[in-house]
PDB file of C-alpha atoms and ligand atoms in Angstrom:
ATOM      1  CA  MET T 656      -1.332 -32.114  -0.668  1.00 83.00           C
ATOM      2  CA  LYS T 657      -0.600 -32.338  -4.356  1.00 80.00           C
ATOM      3  CA  GLU T 658       2.165 -29.918  -5.343  1.00 88.00           C
ATOM      4  CA  VAL T 659       2.520 -28.346  -8.749  1.00 92.00           C
ATOM      5  CA  LEU T 660       5.877 -26.916  -7.779  1.00 94.00           C
ATOM      6  CA  LYS T 661       8.456 -28.625  -5.593  1.00 95.00           C
ATOM      7  CA  TRP T 662      10.973 -26.566  -3.673  1.00 96.00           C
ATOM      8  CA  ASP T 663      14.544 -27.481  -4.547  1.00 97.00           C
ATOM      9  CA  ASP T 664      17.841 -25.980  -3.422  1.00 97.00           C
ATOM     10  CA  LYS T 665      18.610 -25.103  -7.040  1.00 97.00           C
ATOM     11  CA  TYR T 666      16.278 -22.144  -6.471  1.00 98.00           C
ATOM     12  CA  LEU T 667      18.299 -20.730  -3.579  1.00 98.00           C
ATOM     13  CA  THR T 668      19.813 -17.294  -4.042  1.00 97.00           C
ATOM     14  CA  ASP T 669      21.639 -17.167  -0.678  1.00 95.00           C
ATOM     15  CA  ILE T 670      19.874 -13.911   0.035  1.00 96.00           C
ATOM     16  CA  GLU T 671      17.761 -14.739   3.043  1.00 96.00           C
ATOM     17  CA  ILE T 672      14.840 -12.401   2.512  1.00 97.00           C
ATOM     18  CA  ILE T 673      14.479 -13.399  -1.149  1.00 98.00           C
ATOM     19  CA  ASP T 674      14.683 -17.122  -0.400  1.00 98.00           C
ATOM     20  CA  SER T 675      12.090 -16.958   2.353  1.00 98.00           C
ATOM     21  CA  GLN T 676       9.720 -14.948   0.152  1.00 98.00           C
ATOM     22  CA  HIS T 677      10.192 -17.393  -2.729  1.00 98.00           C
ATOM     23  CA  LYS T 678       9.270 -20.274  -0.430  1.00 97.00           C
ATOM     24  CA  LYS T 679       6.084 -18.483   0.648  1.00 97.00           C
ATOM     25  CA  ILE T 680       5.097 -17.949  -2.988  1.00 97.00           C
ATOM     26  CA  PHE T 681       5.688 -21.637  -3.738  1.00 97.00           C
ATOM     27  CA  LYS T 682       3.359 -22.503  -0.856  1.00 96.00           C
ATOM     28  CA  CYS T 683       0.665 -20.165  -2.187  1.00 95.00           C
ATOM     29  CA  VAL T 684       0.878 -21.554  -5.713  1.00 95.00           C
ATOM     30  CA  ASN T 685       0.663 -25.123  -4.375  1.00 96.00           C
ATOM     31  CA  ARG T 686      -2.264 -24.346  -2.089  1.00 95.00           C
ATOM     32  CA  LEU T 687      -4.111 -22.711  -4.950  1.00 93.00           C
ATOM     33  CA  PHE T 688      -3.383 -25.653  -7.234  1.00 93.00           C
ATOM     34  CA  ASP T 689      -4.607 -28.098  -4.616  1.00 93.00           C
ATOM     35  CA  ALA T 690      -7.827 -26.112  -4.124  1.00 92.00           C
ATOM     36  CA  LEU T 691      -8.430 -25.963  -7.880  1.00 89.00           C
ATOM     37  CA  GLU T 692      -7.906 -29.701  -8.234  1.00 89.00           C
ATOM     38  CA  LYS T 693     -10.402 -30.324  -5.448  1.00 91.00           C
ATOM     39  CA  LEU T 694     -12.922 -27.984  -7.117  1.00 89.00           C
ATOM     40  CA  GLU T 695     -13.117 -25.857  -3.992  1.00 90.00           C
ATOM     41  CA  GLU T 696     -15.631 -23.039  -3.774  1.00 89.00           C
ATOM     42  CA  LYS T 697     -15.206 -19.664  -5.386  1.00 88.00           C
ATOM     43  CA  GLU T 698     -14.622 -17.888  -2.039  1.00 91.00           C
ATOM     44  CA  LYS T 699     -11.794 -20.224  -1.115  1.00 92.00           C
ATOM     45  CA  ILE T 700     -10.118 -19.853  -4.524  1.00 90.00           C
ATOM     46  CA  LEU T 701     -10.378 -16.075  -4.385  1.00 92.00           C
ATOM     47  CA  LYS T 702      -8.947 -16.047  -0.873  1.00 95.00           C
ATOM     48  CA  LEU T 703      -5.956 -18.061  -2.090  1.00 95.00           C
ATOM     49  CA  VAL T 704      -5.477 -15.817  -5.122  1.00 94.00           C
ATOM     50  CA  ASN T 705      -5.494 -12.813  -2.783  1.00 95.00           C
ATOM     51  CA  CYS T 706      -2.962 -14.525  -0.542  1.00 95.00           C
ATOM     52  CA  LEU T 707      -0.749 -15.128  -3.572  1.00 94.00           C
ATOM     53  CA  ASP T 708      -1.226 -11.498  -4.575  1.00 96.00           C
ATOM     54  CA  PHE T 709      -0.142 -10.325  -1.123  1.00 97.00           C
ATOM     55  CA  TYR T 710       3.081 -12.365  -0.961  1.00 97.00           C
ATOM     56  CA  THR T 711       3.938 -11.743  -4.591  1.00 97.00           C
ATOM     57  CA  THR T 712       3.481  -7.987  -4.277  1.00 97.00           C
ATOM     58  CA  GLU T 713       5.582  -7.948  -1.122  1.00 98.00           C
ATOM     59  CA  HIS T 714       8.304  -9.992  -2.803  1.00 98.00           C
ATOM     60  CA  PHE T 715       8.419  -8.144  -6.120  1.00 98.00           C
ATOM     61  CA  ASP T 716       8.573  -4.858  -4.205  1.00 98.00           C
ATOM     62  CA  THR T 717      11.588  -6.147  -2.256  1.00 98.00           C
ATOM     63  CA  GLU T 718      13.448  -7.143  -5.415  1.00 98.00           C
ATOM     64  CA  GLU T 719      12.484  -3.980  -7.274  1.00 98.00           C
ATOM     65  CA  LYS T 720      13.575  -1.792  -4.360  1.00 98.00           C
ATOM     66  CA  TYR T 721      17.014  -3.423  -4.375  1.00 97.00           C
ATOM     67  CA  MET T 722      17.250  -3.044  -8.146  1.00 98.00           C
ATOM     68  CA  ILE T 723      16.441   0.666  -8.020  1.00 98.00           C
ATOM     69  CA  GLU T 724      18.655   1.421  -5.027  1.00 97.00           C
ATOM     70  CA  LEU T 725      21.636  -0.388  -6.469  1.00 97.00           C
ATOM     71  CA  ASP T 726      21.107   0.689 -10.059  1.00 97.00           C
ATOM     72  CA  TYR T 727      20.661  -2.811 -11.459  1.00 98.00           C
ATOM     73  CA  PRO T 728      21.246  -2.756 -15.226  1.00 97.00           C
ATOM     74  CA  GLU T 729      18.487  -5.307 -16.056  1.00 97.00           C
ATOM     75  CA  TYR T 730      15.828  -3.566 -13.970  1.00 98.00           C
ATOM     76  CA  SER T 731      13.253  -2.905 -16.677  1.00 97.00           C
ATOM     77  CA  GLU T 732      13.346  -6.452 -18.111  1.00 97.00           C
ATOM     78  CA  HIS T 733      13.118  -7.923 -14.641  1.00 98.00           C
ATOM     79  CA  LYS T 734      10.215  -5.675 -13.663  1.00 98.00           C
ATOM     80  CA  ALA T 735       8.401  -6.573 -16.890  1.00 98.00           C
ATOM     81  CA  ALA T 736       8.762 -10.263 -16.002  1.00 97.00           C
ATOM     82  CA  HIS T 737       7.155  -9.598 -12.608  1.00 97.00           C
ATOM     83  CA  THR T 738       4.269  -7.743 -14.233  1.00 97.00           C
ATOM     84  CA  HIS T 739       3.736 -10.719 -16.539  1.00 96.00           C
ATOM     85  CA  PHE T 740       3.400 -13.040 -13.550  1.00 95.00           C
ATOM     86  CA  LYS T 741       0.829 -10.776 -11.911  1.00 96.00           C
ATOM     87  CA  HIS T 742      -1.255 -10.830 -15.082  1.00 95.00           C
ATOM     88  CA  ILE T 743      -1.460 -14.614 -14.894  1.00 93.00           C
ATOM     89  CA  TYR T 744      -3.079 -14.734 -11.470  1.00 92.00           C
ATOM     90  CA  GLU T 745      -5.176 -11.652 -12.203  1.00 92.00           C
ATOM     91  CA  ARG T 746      -6.698 -13.685 -15.052  1.00 90.00           C
ATOM     92  CA  ILE T 747      -7.604 -16.461 -12.625  1.00 88.00           C
ATOM     93  CA  LYS T 748      -9.183 -13.911 -10.292  1.00 88.00           C
ATOM     94  CA  HIS T 749     -11.062 -12.217 -13.114  1.00 88.00           C
ATOM     95  CA  ASN T 750     -12.537 -15.497 -14.302  1.00 86.00           C
ATOM     96  CA  TYR T 751     -13.700 -16.456 -10.843  1.00 83.00           C
ATOM     97  CA  VAL T 752     -15.216 -13.094 -10.106  1.00 81.00           C
ATOM     98  CA  TYR T 753     -17.018 -12.536 -13.392  1.00 77.00           C
ATOM     99  CA  LYS T 754     -17.511 -15.895 -15.046  1.00 73.00           C
ATOM    100  CA  TYR T 755     -17.972 -18.273 -12.204  1.00 65.00           C
ATOM    101  CA  HIS T 756     -18.687 -21.638 -13.722  1.00 70.00           C
ATOM    102  CA  LYS T 757     -17.111 -25.088 -13.404  1.00 71.00           C
ATOM    103  CA  SER T 758     -15.297 -24.553 -16.694  1.00 77.00           C
ATOM    104  CA  VAL T 759     -13.179 -21.826 -15.119  1.00 81.00           C
ATOM    105  CA  TYR T 760     -11.406 -24.542 -13.115  1.00 84.00           C
ATOM    106  CA  VAL T 761      -9.902 -25.953 -16.290  1.00 84.00           C
ATOM    107  CA  LEU T 762      -8.610 -22.553 -17.303  1.00 85.00           C
ATOM    108  CA  ALA T 763      -7.399 -21.810 -13.768  1.00 89.00           C
ATOM    109  CA  ILE T 764      -5.486 -25.091 -13.558  1.00 90.00           C
ATOM    110  CA  HIS T 765      -3.881 -24.284 -16.892  1.00 89.00           C
ATOM    111  CA  LEU T 766      -2.937 -20.806 -15.630  1.00 91.00           C
ATOM    112  CA  ASN T 767      -1.628 -22.294 -12.419  1.00 92.00           C
ATOM    113  CA  HIS T 768       0.694 -24.541 -14.455  1.00 93.00           C
ATOM    114  CA  THR T 769       1.786 -21.448 -16.367  1.00 94.00           C
ATOM    115  CA  MET T 770       2.624 -19.754 -13.045  1.00 94.00           C
ATOM    116  CA  ALA T 771       4.601 -22.783 -11.902  1.00 95.00           C
ATOM    117  CA  ASP T 772       6.578 -22.837 -15.169  1.00 96.00           C
ATOM    118  CA  TRP T 773       7.190 -19.114 -14.901  1.00 97.00           C
ATOM    119  CA  LEU T 774       8.502 -19.442 -11.333  1.00 97.00           C
ATOM    120  CA  ASP T 775      10.692 -22.398 -12.226  1.00 97.00           C
ATOM    121  CA  TYR T 776      12.276 -20.404 -15.048  1.00 97.00           C
ATOM    122  CA  HIS T 777      12.404 -16.990 -13.348  1.00 98.00           C
ATOM    123  CA  LEU T 778      14.036 -18.246 -10.150  1.00 98.00           C
ATOM    124  CA  GLN T 779      16.727 -20.094 -12.055  1.00 97.00           C
ATOM    125  CA  ASN T 780      17.435 -17.306 -14.517  1.00 97.00           C
ATOM    126  CA  GLU T 781      16.485 -13.664 -13.853  1.00 97.00           C
ATOM    127  CA  ASP T 782      16.587 -14.088 -10.064  1.00 98.00           C
ATOM    128  CA  GLN T 783      19.925 -15.906 -10.121  1.00 98.00           C
ATOM    129  CA  ARG T 784      21.422 -13.069 -12.164  1.00 97.00           C
ATOM    130  CA  LEU T 785      19.977 -10.511  -9.773  1.00 98.00           C
ATOM    131  CA  ALA T 786      21.219 -12.488  -6.744  1.00 97.00           C
ATOM    132  CA  GLU T 787      24.738 -12.649  -8.147  1.00 97.00           C
ATOM    133  CA  PHE T 788      24.658  -8.863  -8.579  1.00 97.00           C
ATOM    134  CA  LEU T 789      23.285  -8.343  -5.054  1.00 97.00           C
ATOM    135  CA  ARG T 790      25.792 -10.705  -3.422  1.00 95.00           C
ATOM    136  CA  LYS T 791      28.641  -8.680  -4.931  1.00 95.00           C
ATOM    137  CA  LYS T 792      27.102  -5.404  -3.766  1.00 92.00           C
ATOM    138  CA  PHE T 793      26.451  -6.668  -0.241  1.00 89.00           C
ATOM    139  CA  LYS T 794      30.038  -7.919   0.157  1.00 84.00           C
ATOM    140  CA  ARG T 795      31.418  -4.393  -0.051  1.00 63.00           C
TER     141      ARG T 795
HETATM  142 FE1  FE2 S 918      12.355 -11.653  -9.645  1.00 75.82          FE
END
């Protein structure tokens, strides 16, 4: 399977639940990318977008719950970044639901690259800062 995003240990946060959720999201993004490249049917693409939605929602909720509970100072910026990511795959979904045409694949592949870039950046920046904060809190 062609991967748009390769897992690398540089993404690890050493917080088990976050790392396992990140890996699931990588899998979803790669499966969606692969399906788009193979011009799979609308139903299959939408199923994969929904799968991505499920794991992403679960994961963002986990991080946001920690941030609220532990009074994380960068909560609002971090939450805004998550919302941005959701908008990207919602656009893919929207295009498939309402404007189903071969041309939507081009847009979807572009958006999928945008998601991969976002994840690559977010995991190495915002999530690393959050993980450092959480590791200190959990040590106590
Ligand atoms: Fe995050």
